[in-house]
mmCIF file of C-alpha atoms in Angstrom:
data_model
loop_
_atom_site.group_PDB
_atom_site.id
_atom_site.type_symbol
_atom_site.label_atom_id
_atom_site.label_comp_id
_atom_site.label_asym_id
_atom_site.label_seq_id
_atom_site.Cartn_x
_atom_site.Cartn_y
_atom_site.Cartn_z
ATOM 1 C CA MET A 1 50.294 -2.889 -4.104
ATOM 2 C CA GLU A 2 49.403 -1.704 -0.614
ATOM 3 C CA GLN A 3 45.634 -1.824 -0.082
ATOM 4 C CA TYR A 4 45.348 1.873 0.753
ATOM 5 C CA LYS A 5 47.094 2.804 -2.517
ATOM 6 C CA ARG A 6 44.282 1.103 -4.411
ATOM 7 C CA LEU A 7 41.896 3.589 -2.830
ATOM 8 C CA LEU A 8 43.997 6.560 -3.908
ATOM 9 C CA ASP A 9 44.342 5.219 -7.444
ATOM 10 C CA PHE A 10 40.610 4.681 -7.714
ATOM 11 C CA ASN A 11 40.000 8.198 -6.440
ATOM 12 C CA LYS A 12 42.105 9.695 -9.234
ATOM 13 C CA THR A 13 40.246 7.635 -11.822
ATOM 14 C CA TRP A 14 36.885 8.593 -10.348
ATOM 15 C CA ALA A 15 37.741 12.310 -10.282
ATOM 16 C CA ALA A 16 38.859 12.208 -13.897
ATOM 17 C CA GLU A 17 35.640 10.439 -14.905
ATOM 18 C CA GLN A 18 33.509 13.105 -13.224
ATOM 19 C CA LEU A 19 35.366 15.862 -15.057
ATOM 20 C CA GLY A 20 34.961 13.935 -18.301
ATOM 21 C CA VAL A 21 31.203 14.058 -17.882
ATOM 22 C CA ASP A 22 30.989 17.600 -16.485
ATOM 23 C CA GLU A 23 33.949 19.998 -16.407
ATOM 24 C CA SER A 24 32.265 22.088 -13.687
ATOM 25 C CA TYR A 25 31.389 19.104 -11.455
ATOM 26 C CA PHE A 26 33.741 19.895 -8.580
ATOM 27 C CA GLU A 27 33.350 23.656 -8.972
ATOM 28 C CA VAL A 28 29.605 23.303 -8.409
ATOM 29 C CA LEU A 29 30.054 20.727 -5.642
ATOM 30 C CA ALA A 30 32.434 22.998 -3.730
ATOM 31 C CA LYS A 31 29.985 25.888 -3.537
ATOM 32 C CA ASP A 32 27.511 24.491 -1.017
ATOM 33 C CA GLN A 33 25.513 21.486 0.098
ATOM 34 C CA LYS A 34 21.723 21.383 0.193
ATOM 35 C CA PRO A 35 20.796 17.835 1.141
ATOM 36 C CA ASP A 36 17.188 16.894 1.760
ATOM 37 C CA PHE A 37 18.152 13.833 3.797
ATOM 38 C CA LEU A 38 20.000 13.059 7.016
ATOM 39 C CA TRP A 39 20.983 9.381 7.179
ATOM 40 C CA ILE A 40 21.707 7.962 10.639
ATOM 41 C CA GLY A 41 23.053 4.523 9.897
ATOM 42 C CA CYS A 42 25.283 1.768 11.157
ATOM 43 C CA ALA A 43 29.047 1.989 10.778
ATOM 44 C CA ASP A 44 29.012 -1.447 9.119
ATOM 45 C CA SER A 45 31.058 -1.291 5.902
ATOM 46 C CA ARG A 46 28.431 -3.312 4.024
ATOM 47 C CA VAL A 47 25.776 -0.589 4.255
ATOM 48 C CA PRO A 48 26.877 2.386 2.062
ATOM 49 C CA ALA A 49 24.143 5.029 2.263
ATOM 50 C CA GLU A 50 24.684 6.622 -1.153
ATOM 51 C CA ASP A 51 24.982 3.332 -3.033
ATOM 52 C CA LEU A 52 21.815 1.858 -1.516
ATOM 53 C CA THR A 53 19.714 4.883 -2.402
ATOM 54 C CA GLY A 54 21.306 6.070 -5.633
ATOM 55 C CA SER A 55 22.167 9.403 -4.034
ATOM 56 C CA ARG A 56 24.772 11.709 -5.500
ATOM 57 C CA PRO A 57 27.283 13.805 -3.545
ATOM 58 C CA GLY A 58 25.483 16.696 -1.887
ATOM 59 C CA GLU A 59 22.131 14.920 -1.628
ATOM 60 C CA MET A 60 22.562 13.161 1.707
ATOM 61 C CA PHE A 61 24.085 14.243 5.037
ATOM 62 C CA VAL A 62 25.407 11.126 6.780
ATOM 63 C CA HIS A 63 26.092 10.128 10.374
ATOM 64 C CA ARG A 64 27.114 6.575 11.252
ATOM 65 C CA ASN A 65 27.803 4.740 14.483
ATOM 66 C CA VAL A 66 27.679 1.197 15.813
ATOM 67 C CA ALA A 67 24.082 -0.079 15.460
ATOM 68 C CA ASN A 68 22.625 3.275 14.270
ATOM 69 C CA LEU A 69 21.839 4.604 17.738
ATOM 70 C CA VAL A 70 20.284 7.935 18.714
ATOM 71 C CA VAL A 71 21.674 8.473 22.199
ATOM 72 C CA HIS A 72 20.652 11.575 24.121
ATOM 73 C CA THR A 73 24.164 12.078 25.539
ATOM 74 C CA ASP A 74 25.991 11.582 22.229
ATOM 75 C CA MET A 75 27.213 15.077 21.408
ATOM 76 C CA ASN A 76 28.554 13.959 18.045
ATOM 77 C CA MET A 77 25.166 12.699 16.864
ATOM 78 C CA LEU A 78 23.338 15.668 18.427
ATOM 79 C CA SER A 79 25.664 18.138 16.715
ATOM 80 C CA VAL A 80 25.049 16.466 13.363
ATOM 81 C CA LEU A 81 21.309 16.466 14.048
ATOM 82 C CA GLN A 82 21.202 20.132 14.989
ATOM 83 C CA TYR A 83 23.262 21.210 11.989
ATOM 84 C CA ALA A 84 21.167 19.099 9.624
ATOM 85 C CA VAL A 85 17.851 20.385 10.973
ATOM 86 C CA GLU A 86 18.616 24.007 11.841
ATOM 87 C CA VAL A 87 21.218 24.943 9.213
ATOM 88 C CA LEU A 88 20.751 22.576 6.285
ATOM 89 C CA HIS A 89 16.981 22.290 6.832
ATOM 90 C CA VAL A 90 16.805 18.656 5.772
ATOM 91 C CA LYS A 91 13.303 17.395 5.100
ATOM 92 C CA HIS A 92 13.810 13.755 6.011
ATOM 93 C CA ILE A 93 15.776 11.963 8.722
ATOM 94 C CA LEU A 94 16.376 8.290 8.006
ATOM 95 C CA VAL A 95 17.398 5.936 10.812
ATOM 96 C CA VAL A 96 18.606 2.881 8.944
ATOM 97 C CA GLY A 97 19.482 -0.382 10.636
ATOM 98 C CA HIS A 98 20.319 -3.663 8.966
ATOM 99 C CA TYR A 99 19.724 -7.328 9.579
ATOM 100 C CA GLN A 100 22.791 -9.272 10.761
ATOM 101 C CA CYS A 101 23.995 -6.222 12.699
ATOM 102 C CA GLY A 102 27.028 -7.147 14.794
ATOM 103 C CA GLY A 103 26.234 -4.554 17.446
ATOM 104 C CA VAL A 104 22.733 -5.902 17.967
ATOM 105 C CA ARG A 105 24.043 -9.472 17.982
ATOM 106 C CA ALA A 106 26.593 -8.601 20.659
ATOM 107 C CA ALA A 107 23.979 -6.818 22.776
ATOM 108 C CA MET A 108 21.860 -9.982 22.820
ATOM 109 C CA THR A 109 24.563 -11.835 24.744
ATOM 110 C CA ASN A 110 25.902 -11.597 28.279
ATOM 111 C CA ASN A 111 29.478 -11.406 27.037
ATOM 112 C CA ASP A 112 31.906 -8.731 28.207
ATOM 113 C CA PHE A 113 33.220 -6.742 25.231
ATOM 114 C CA GLY A 114 35.070 -4.035 27.163
ATOM 115 C CA LEU A 115 34.509 -0.348 26.476
ATOM 116 C CA ILE A 116 31.741 -0.920 23.949
ATOM 117 C CA ASN A 117 29.625 -2.491 26.711
ATOM 118 C CA LYS A 118 28.486 1.043 27.595
ATOM 119 C CA TRP A 119 27.313 1.698 24.036
ATOM 120 C CA LEU A 120 25.649 -1.687 23.631
ATOM 121 C CA CYS A 121 23.711 -1.094 26.850
ATOM 122 C CA ASN A 122 21.440 1.191 24.812
ATOM 123 C CA ILE A 123 20.409 -1.819 22.726
ATOM 124 C CA LYS A 124 20.029 -3.961 25.834
ATOM 125 C CA ASP A 125 17.573 -1.316 27.063
ATOM 126 C CA VAL A 126 15.547 -1.881 23.888
ATOM 127 C CA TYR A 127 15.602 -5.630 24.520
ATOM 128 C CA ASP A 128 14.519 -5.123 28.121
ATOM 129 C CA LYS A 129 11.649 -2.845 27.064
ATOM 130 C CA HIS A 130 10.361 -5.425 24.573
ATOM 131 C CA GLU A 131 11.459 -8.548 26.452
ATOM 132 C CA ALA A 132 8.026 -10.205 26.479
ATOM 133 C CA GLU A 133 7.684 -9.951 22.695
ATOM 134 C CA LEU A 134 11.251 -11.015 22.018
ATOM 135 C CA GLU A 135 11.315 -13.949 24.438
ATOM 136 C CA ALA A 136 8.129 -15.240 22.833
ATOM 137 C CA ILE A 137 10.064 -15.718 19.572
ATOM 138 C CA ALA A 138 11.606 -19.182 19.894
ATOM 139 C CA GLU A 139 13.873 -19.154 16.863
ATOM 140 C CA HIS A 140 17.022 -17.149 17.594
ATOM 141 C CA GLY A 141 17.443 -15.770 14.076
ATOM 142 C CA SER A 142 13.908 -14.420 14.008
ATOM 143 C CA ARG A 143 14.361 -12.903 17.463
ATOM 144 C CA PHE A 144 17.593 -11.290 16.260
ATOM 145 C CA ASP A 145 15.822 -9.806 13.227
ATOM 146 C CA ARG A 146 13.009 -8.482 15.390
ATOM 147 C CA LEU A 147 15.432 -6.802 17.786
ATOM 148 C CA VAL A 148 17.076 -5.082 14.805
ATOM 149 C CA GLU A 149 13.651 -3.734 13.849
ATOM 150 C CA LEU A 150 12.692 -2.716 17.382
ATOM 151 C CA ASN A 151 16.033 -0.962 17.791
ATOM 152 C CA VAL A 152 15.252 1.179 14.735
ATOM 153 C CA VAL A 153 11.791 1.956 16.113
ATOM 154 C CA GLU A 154 13.205 3.110 19.437
ATOM 155 C CA GLN A 155 15.923 5.238 17.805
ATOM 156 C CA VAL A 156 13.322 7.067 15.702
ATOM 157 C CA LYS A 157 11.291 7.638 18.854
ATOM 158 C CA ASN A 158 14.454 8.972 20.502
ATOM 159 C CA LEU A 159 14.752 11.492 17.678
ATOM 160 C CA SER A 160 11.207 12.683 18.318
ATOM 161 C CA LYS A 161 12.065 13.197 21.992
ATOM 162 C CA THR A 162 14.835 15.707 21.212
ATOM 163 C CA ASP A 163 14.232 19.429 21.552
ATOM 164 C CA ILE A 164 15.867 19.823 18.123
ATOM 165 C CA VAL A 165 13.176 17.853 16.313
ATOM 166 C CA GLN A 166 10.313 19.162 18.435
ATOM 167 C CA ARG A 167 11.418 22.758 17.904
ATOM 168 C CA ALA A 168 11.510 22.182 14.153
ATOM 169 C CA TRP A 169 7.983 20.796 14.247
ATOM 170 C CA LYS A 170 6.880 23.754 16.375
ATOM 171 C CA LYS A 171 8.179 26.026 13.607
ATOM 172 C CA ASN A 172 6.264 23.971 11.030
ATOM 173 C CA GLN A 173 9.390 22.704 9.338
ATOM 174 C CA PRO A 174 8.486 19.830 7.004
ATOM 175 C CA LEU A 175 10.682 17.378 8.908
ATOM 176 C CA HIS A 176 9.763 13.728 8.374
ATOM 177 C CA LEU A 177 11.281 10.900 10.476
ATOM 178 C CA HIS A 178 11.694 7.437 8.978
ATOM 179 C CA GLY A 179 12.942 4.107 10.305
ATOM 180 C CA TRP A 180 14.151 1.552 7.760
ATOM 181 C CA VAL A 181 15.952 -1.785 7.906
ATOM 182 C CA TYR A 182 18.272 -2.952 5.136
ATOM 183 C CA GLY A 183 18.211 -6.612 4.155
ATOM 184 C CA MET A 184 21.698 -8.007 3.629
ATOM 185 C CA HIS A 185 20.145 -11.014 1.885
ATOM 186 C CA ASP A 186 18.171 -9.104 -0.752
ATOM 187 C CA GLY A 187 19.441 -5.495 -0.750
ATOM 188 C CA ILE A 188 15.985 -4.069 0.002
ATOM 189 C CA LEU A 189 15.238 -1.221 2.431
ATOM 190 C CA LYS A 190 12.184 -2.093 4.543
ATOM 191 C CA PRO A 191 10.169 0.761 6.127
ATOM 192 C CA ILE A 192 9.487 0.035 9.818
ATOM 193 C CA ILE A 193 8.242 3.281 11.376
ATOM 194 C CA ASP A 194 7.164 6.657 10.061
ATOM 195 C CA MET A 195 6.685 9.978 11.879
ATOM 196 C CA PRO A 196 5.427 12.725 9.551
ATOM 197 C CA PRO A 197 5.891 16.457 10.162
ATOM 198 C CA GLY A 198 4.007 17.706 13.185
ATOM 199 C CA THR A 199 3.780 14.357 14.960
ATOM 200 C CA GLN A 200 2.583 15.017 18.497
ATOM 201 C CA VAL A 201 4.950 14.025 21.282
ATOM 202 C CA THR A 202 3.116 13.446 24.549
ATOM 203 C CA GLY A 203 3.902 12.960 28.203
ATOM 204 C CA ILE A 204 7.137 13.779 29.951
ATOM 205 C CA TYR A 205 9.090 13.961 26.672
ATOM 206 C CA LYS A 206 7.082 16.861 25.262
ATOM 207 C CA TYR A 207 8.849 20.253 25.399
ATOM 208 C CA GLN A 208 6.978 23.494 25.984
ATOM 209 C CA PHE A 209 8.571 26.250 23.894
ATOM 210 C CA GLU A 210 7.854 29.916 24.439
#
């Protein structure tokens, strides 16, 4: 059997099972979505957002890219962010990285990977910003793990620098930013950074709204 056919066969079985439990399952699901969470995660196939958190369809809005980046020129991510915050009114945004991330590993080298070099440069910027801390870690695996964590920290901070998030906080929306790292070795999500509703953004990144 072709591999893709296995996916279609499983889908039919899954759909039938849902109807067996609740005849109105898809009727209800089709009406609307009201997720409380926006997950910004890595595109890695080993990190399925719903499975890791026990979330059901409709409970989590998901955006994924290589190495879970929040890039200020990424219109795809920004469009997802704006829709999630301003239309869906999510209460939590989760930036979720994972140890053994291939994107972070690649960014730690001086190798030329072609087009993706431009994307990985965002992670290299994180390394450069925290170079003293990272270079002080002698063991490569530990340094790799720490860069994964620091990358999550910086992506959450990038979220707080957007006018979308700051405008929501200005309007007193209960929008909470979280940074987590998933452990491939134990399956556990580790909280790394937390920005509760109303967190004050200072300096040049702070927007003044009328």
